[in-house]
Coordinates of C-alpha atoms in Angstrom, one line a residue:
X1 CA 182.9 127.1 58.9
X2 CA 179.2 126.2 59.3
X3 CA 177.9 123.8 56.8
X4 CA 174.2 123.7 56.1
X5 CA 172.8 120.3 55.2
X6 CA 169.8 120.4 52.9
X7 CA 167.0 117.9 53.6
X8 CA 165.3 116.1 50.7
X9 CA 161.6 117.0 50.9
X10 CA 160.6 113.7 49.4
X11 CA 162.5 111.8 52.1
X12 CA 160.9 113.9 54.9
X13 CA 157.5 113.1 53.5
X14 CA 158.2 109.4 53.5
X15 CA 159.3 109.5 57.1
X16 CA 156.3 111.5 58.1
X17 CA 154.0 109.0 56.3
X18 CA 155.7 106.1 58.1
X19 CA 155.2 107.7 61.5
X20 CA 151.6 108.4 60.8
X21 CA 151.0 104.8 59.7
X22 CA 152.5 103.4 62.9
X23 CA 150.5 105.8 65.0
X24 CA 147.3 104.8 63.2
X25 CA 148.1 101.1 63.6
X26 CA 148.6 101.6 67.4
X27 CA 145.3 103.5 67.8
X28 CA 143.3 101.1 65.7
X29 CA 144.7 97.8 67.1
X30 CA 145.4 99.0 70.6
X31 CA 148.8 97.3 70.4
X32 CA 152.1 98.0 68.7
X33 CA 152.0 97.0 65.1
X34 CA 155.4 95.4 65.3
X35 CA 154.2 92.6 67.7
X36 CA 153.6 89.2 66.1
X37 CA 150.0 88.2 65.5
X38 CA 150.1 85.2 67.8
X39 CA 151.2 87.5 70.7
X40 CA 148.3 89.9 70.2
X41 CA 145.4 87.5 69.8
X42 CA 143.7 85.6 72.6
X43 CA 142.8 81.9 72.2
X44 CA 140.4 81.8 69.3
X45 CA 136.9 80.1 69.4
X46 CA 137.2 79.5 65.7
X47 CA 136.2 76.0 64.6
X48 CA 139.5 75.7 62.8
X49 CA 141.3 75.5 66.2
X50 CA 139.2 72.9 68.0
X51 CA 137.5 69.5 67.6
X52 CA 135.7 66.8 69.5
X53 CA 136.1 63.2 70.5
X54 CA 133.3 60.7 70.9
X55 CA 133.0 57.0 71.6
X56 CA 131.4 54.2 73.6
X57 CA 132.3 52.0 76.6
X58 CA 130.8 48.5 76.2
X59 CA 130.8 45.1 77.9
X60 CA 132.1 42.2 76.0
X61 CA 131.4 38.6 77.2
X62 CA 128.6 36.4 78.4
X63 CA 125.9 38.5 80.0
X64 CA 124.7 35.4 81.9
X65 CA 128.0 34.7 83.6
X66 CA 127.6 34.3 87.4
X67 CA 130.5 36.6 88.1
X68 CA 128.3 39.5 87.0
X69 CA 126.0 38.8 89.9
X70 CA 128.6 40.4 92.2
X71 CA 128.1 43.8 90.6
X72 CA 124.4 43.8 89.6
X73 CA 121.1 42.9 91.1
X74 CA 119.9 43.7 94.6
X75 CA 121.7 44.2 97.9
X76 CA 120.1 43.7 101.3
X77 CA 119.8 46.7 103.5
X78 CA 120.2 46.1 107.2
X79 CA 119.5 48.2 110.3
X80 CA 121.0 47.7 113.8
X81 CA 124.3 48.3 115.5
X82 CA 126.4 45.6 113.7
X83 CA 125.3 46.9 110.3
X84 CA 128.8 46.8 108.7
X85 CA 129.3 43.1 109.5
X86 CA 125.8 42.1 108.4
X87 CA 126.1 44.0 105.1
X88 CA 129.5 42.4 104.5
X89 CA 127.8 38.9 104.7
X90 CA 129.3 38.0 108.1
X91 CA 127.5 36.5 111.0
X92 CA 126.6 39.4 113.4
X93 CA 127.5 39.2 117.1
X94 CA 123.9 39.5 118.0
X95 CA 121.4 38.3 115.4
X96 CA 118.5 39.9 117.2
X97 CA 120.1 43.4 116.9
X98 CA 120.1 43.3 113.1
X99 CA 117.2 43.2 110.8
X100 CA 116.8 43.5 107.1
X101 CA 114.7 46.5 106.2
X102 CA 114.8 46.4 102.4
X103 CA 117.0 46.1 99.3
X104 CA 119.1 48.5 97.3
X105 CA 120.0 48.2 93.6
X106 CA 123.6 47.3 93.1
X107 CA 124.9 50.0 90.8
X108 CA 128.5 48.9 90.5
X109 CA 128.3 47.6 86.9
X110 CA 125.3 49.0 85.0
X111 CA 125.1 47.4 81.6
X112 CA 122.4 48.4 79.1
X113 CA 120.8 45.1 77.9
X114 CA 120.0 46.5 74.5
X115 CA 123.4 48.1 73.6
X116 CA 125.8 46.5 76.1
X117 CA 126.8 50.0 76.9
X118 CA 128.3 50.6 80.4
X119 CA 127.2 53.6 82.4
X120 CA 129.5 55.7 84.7
X121 CA 132.8 55.1 83.1
X122 CA 135.2 58.0 83.3
X123 CA 136.9 59.2 80.0
X124 CA 139.4 62.0 80.4
X125 CA 142.6 63.6 79.2
X126 CA 145.5 62.2 81.1
X127 CA 147.2 65.6 81.2
X128 CA 145.9 69.2 80.7
X129 CA 146.5 70.4 77.1
X130 CA 148.5 73.5 76.3
X131 CA 145.3 75.4 75.3
X132 CA 141.8 75.5 76.8
X133 CA 138.8 76.6 74.7
X134 CA 137.6 80.1 75.6
X135 CA 134.1 79.0 76.5
X136 CA 135.4 77.1 79.5
X137 CA 137.3 80.1 80.9
X138 CA 134.2 82.4 80.3
X139 CA 131.9 80.0 82.2
X140 CA 131.7 80.4 86.0
X141 CA 132.5 77.2 87.9
X142 CA 129.5 76.1 89.9
X143 CA 129.5 74.0 93.1
X144 CA 129.3 70.2 92.7
X145 CA 126.7 68.7 95.0
X146 CA 126.9 65.0 96.2
X147 CA 123.8 63.8 98.2
X148 CA 123.6 60.9 100.6
X149 CA 120.2 59.2 100.5
X150 CA 120.2 56.5 103.1
X151 CA 122.0 53.7 101.3
X152 CA 123.5 55.4 98.2
X153 CA 125.1 58.6 96.9
X154 CA 123.7 60.7 94.1
X155 CA 125.4 61.0 91.6
X156 CA 127.3 57.7 91.5
X157 CA 130.0 59.3 89.4
X158 CA 131.0 63.0 89.1
X159 CA 133.8 65.2 87.7
X160 CA 135.2 68.1 89.7
X161 CA 137.5 70.8 88.2
X162 CA 139.9 72.6 90.5
X163 CA 138.2 75.8 91.6
X164 CA 134.9 74.1 92.2
X165 CA 133.6 73.5 95.7
X166 CA 132.1 70.1 96.6
X167 CA 128.9 70.3 98.7
X168 CA 128.1 67.2 100.6
X169 CA 124.5 66.8 101.9
X170 CA 122.7 64.2 103.9
X171 CA 119.1 64.2 102.7
X172 CA 118.1 61.1 104.6
X173 CA 115.2 62.2 106.8
X174 CA 115.6 59.7 109.6
X175 CA 119.3 58.6 109.4
X176 CA 122.6 60.0 110.3
X177 CA 125.7 59.0 108.3
X178 CA 129.3 59.7 107.7
X179 CA 130.9 60.7 104.4
X180 CA 134.4 59.5 103.8
X181 CA 136.5 60.7 100.8
X182 CA 139.5 58.4 100.2
X183 CA 141.8 60.9 98.6
X184 CA 145.3 60.3 97.2
X185 CA 146.7 63.8 96.6
X186 CA 144.2 66.0 98.4
X187 CA 143.5 66.5 102.1
X188 CA 141.2 63.7 103.4
X189 CA 137.6 64.2 104.4
X190 CA 135.6 62.1 106.8
X191 CA 132.7 63.8 108.6
X192 CA 129.6 62.9 110.5
X193 CA 126.3 64.2 109.0
X194 CA 123.0 64.4 110.9
X195 CA 119.8 64.5 108.8
X196 CA 119.7 67.4 106.4
X197 CA 123.2 68.7 107.3
X198 CA 125.6 70.0 104.7
X199 CA 129.3 70.7 104.5
X200 CA 131.6 72.1 101.9
X201 CA 135.0 70.6 100.8
X202 CA 137.6 72.4 98.8
X203 CA 139.9 70.5 96.4
X204 CA 143.6 71.5 96.1
X205 CA 145.2 69.2 93.6
X206 CA 144.2 67.1 90.6
X207 CA 143.9 63.4 91.0
X208 CA 145.3 60.9 88.4
X209 CA 142.3 58.5 88.9
X210 CA 138.8 58.7 90.4
X211 CA 138.7 58.6 94.2
X212 CA 136.1 56.7 96.3
X213 CA 133.4 58.3 98.4
X214 CA 131.8 56.0 100.9
X215 CA 129.8 55.7 104.1
X216 CA 131.6 53.7 106.8
X217 CA 128.2 53.4 108.6
X218 CA 126.4 52.1 105.5
X219 CA 129.0 50.2 103.4
X220 CA 126.9 49.7 100.3
X221 CA 126.8 53.5 99.8
X222 CA 129.6 54.3 97.4
X223 CA 130.4 56.9 94.7
X224 CA 133.4 58.0 92.7
X225 CA 134.8 61.5 92.0
X226 CA 137.4 62.6 89.5
X227 CA 139.3 65.8 90.3
X228 CA 141.0 67.4 87.3
X229 CA 142.9 70.6 86.5
X230 CA 141.2 70.9 83.1
X231 CA 137.6 70.5 81.7
X232 CA 138.3 67.7 79.2
X233 CA 136.4 64.7 80.7
X234 CA 133.1 62.9 80.4
X235 CA 131.1 60.2 82.1
X236 CA 129.5 57.5 79.9
X237 CA 125.7 57.6 79.6
X238 CA 123.4 54.6 80.0
X239 CA 124.2 53.3 76.5
X240 CA 127.9 53.8 77.1
X241 CA 128.3 56.8 74.9
X242 CA 130.4 59.9 75.7
X243 CA 131.6 63.1 74.0
X244 CA 134.4 65.4 74.9
X245 CA 133.9 68.7 73.0
X246 CA 136.2 71.6 72.1
X247 CA 139.6 69.9 72.4
X248 CA 142.5 71.8 70.8
X249 CA 143.6 70.4 67.5
X250 CA 146.4 67.8 67.7
X251 CA 147.3 64.6 69.4
X252 CA 146.0 63.7 72.8
X253 CA 146.2 60.9 75.3
X254 CA 142.9 59.7 77.0
X255 CA 142.3 57.4 79.9
X256 CA 139.2 55.2 80.3
X257 CA 138.4 54.1 83.9
X258 CA 135.7 52.1 85.6
X259 CA 135.3 51.1 89.3
X260 CA 135.1 47.4 88.6
X261 CA 138.5 47.0 87.0
X262 CA 140.1 50.5 87.2
X263 CA 141.7 50.8 83.7
X264 CA 139.4 49.9 80.9
X265 CA 142.0 51.6 78.7
X266 CA 145.1 53.0 80.5
X267 CA 146.0 55.1 77.5
X268 CA 144.3 55.8 74.2
X269 CA 146.0 58.1 71.7
X270 CA 143.7 60.2 69.5
X271 CA 144.2 62.9 66.9
X272 CA 141.8 65.8 66.9
X273 CA 141.2 67.6 63.6
X274 CA 139.9 71.1 63.1
X275 CA 136.2 71.4 63.2
X276 CA 135.7 67.6 63.2
X277 CA 134.6 64.9 65.6
X278 CA 137.0 62.0 66.1
X279 CA 135.3 58.7 66.6
X280 CA 137.2 56.4 69.0
X281 CA 137.0 52.6 68.7
X282 CA 134.8 51.0 71.3
X283 CA 136.4 50.8 74.7
X284 CA 135.8 47.3 75.9
X285 CA 135.3 46.2 79.5
X286 CA 135.6 42.4 78.9
X287 CA 134.5 39.5 81.1
X288 CA 138.1 38.3 80.9
X289 CA 139.4 41.5 82.5
X290 CA 136.7 41.4 85.1
X291 CA 137.6 37.8 86.0
X292 CA 141.3 38.5 86.1
X293 CA 140.6 41.4 88.6
X294 CA 138.2 39.6 90.9
X295 CA 139.1 35.9 90.8
X296 CA 142.6 35.8 92.1

C-alpha cells in the first residue's frame, strides 16, 4: 500500500527561508557564515589591538671619570703598512713606515651632556610575537646600506629584518678596505673593497644579539648590526630616547644592549595596553657596570 506523506507548508517555508539566509550570508561575506569570526578576519589595524613602548637609555655615574676616556674623545689615524699595530698603540716594526694623518672621533660611547642619554643602544623584543601589525607586512622591505668612509662605518648601528638585503659600499675615494662581519648564526662575510665598490649580503637567520662589523685593515672602523625575524626594535637617539610602535597587546620581554657592556638590561618585561603607550623606566648604563666589564 502506498502511503502519501503530507508536507506542512509552514515548515517548508521555514526551510526555504533558512537556505536563502545562508546563501545570502555566503554571497555577502564571501565565506561560510558558520565559520567563527576570528577565522574569517585578518589581523586588525584597530587601535584596540595594538600599543607602543617608549623609554630612554641613560648613563649613570661621574662623567669626568678617566675610564670614559677609553670610549670617547679622539683616536689617531695612521697610514702605512703596520697600521694595525700602530692603531693598537704598539710600537711598529719600522717607525718610518707609519705616519699619523689625522684623528677620528671615538663613537663607542656617545653620551649627551645635557640629558645623559646614550646614543646607539639597541632595544628589541627578545622573541617574535604571535601577531605582527598589518602595516609591517604591507610595507616592502628595502635594502639596508652600510658605507665605509675611510676610518668609520655609517651608520654605527643598524637593524636588519630577515628578507632585507645588506648593501656594503666603500665610498673612500683613495683607500681600499675590507669589510668583515663577525656573525654568530649566519654565514660569515669578509671581503676586500676597492674604492667605490659595492657588494650585497643576504641574511638567513635571526641573531640573538647585535654582531660586529669591522675593517681589519683599519681597526678603528667598527659598526654593529642586529638581525631579527620581526620588526619590533629601535636604536636610541642622541638623547637616549626610543619608541617601538604597534606592538600587539599583552606582555612582552625586551632586551637592551650596548657595545660597551653588552647587556644594559638582559630582560625587561613590559605590558602593552590597547591604544596606549607604555613608558619604561630609564635603562641605566652605569659607571659601575662599565668598570666591571673593562677593569678585570
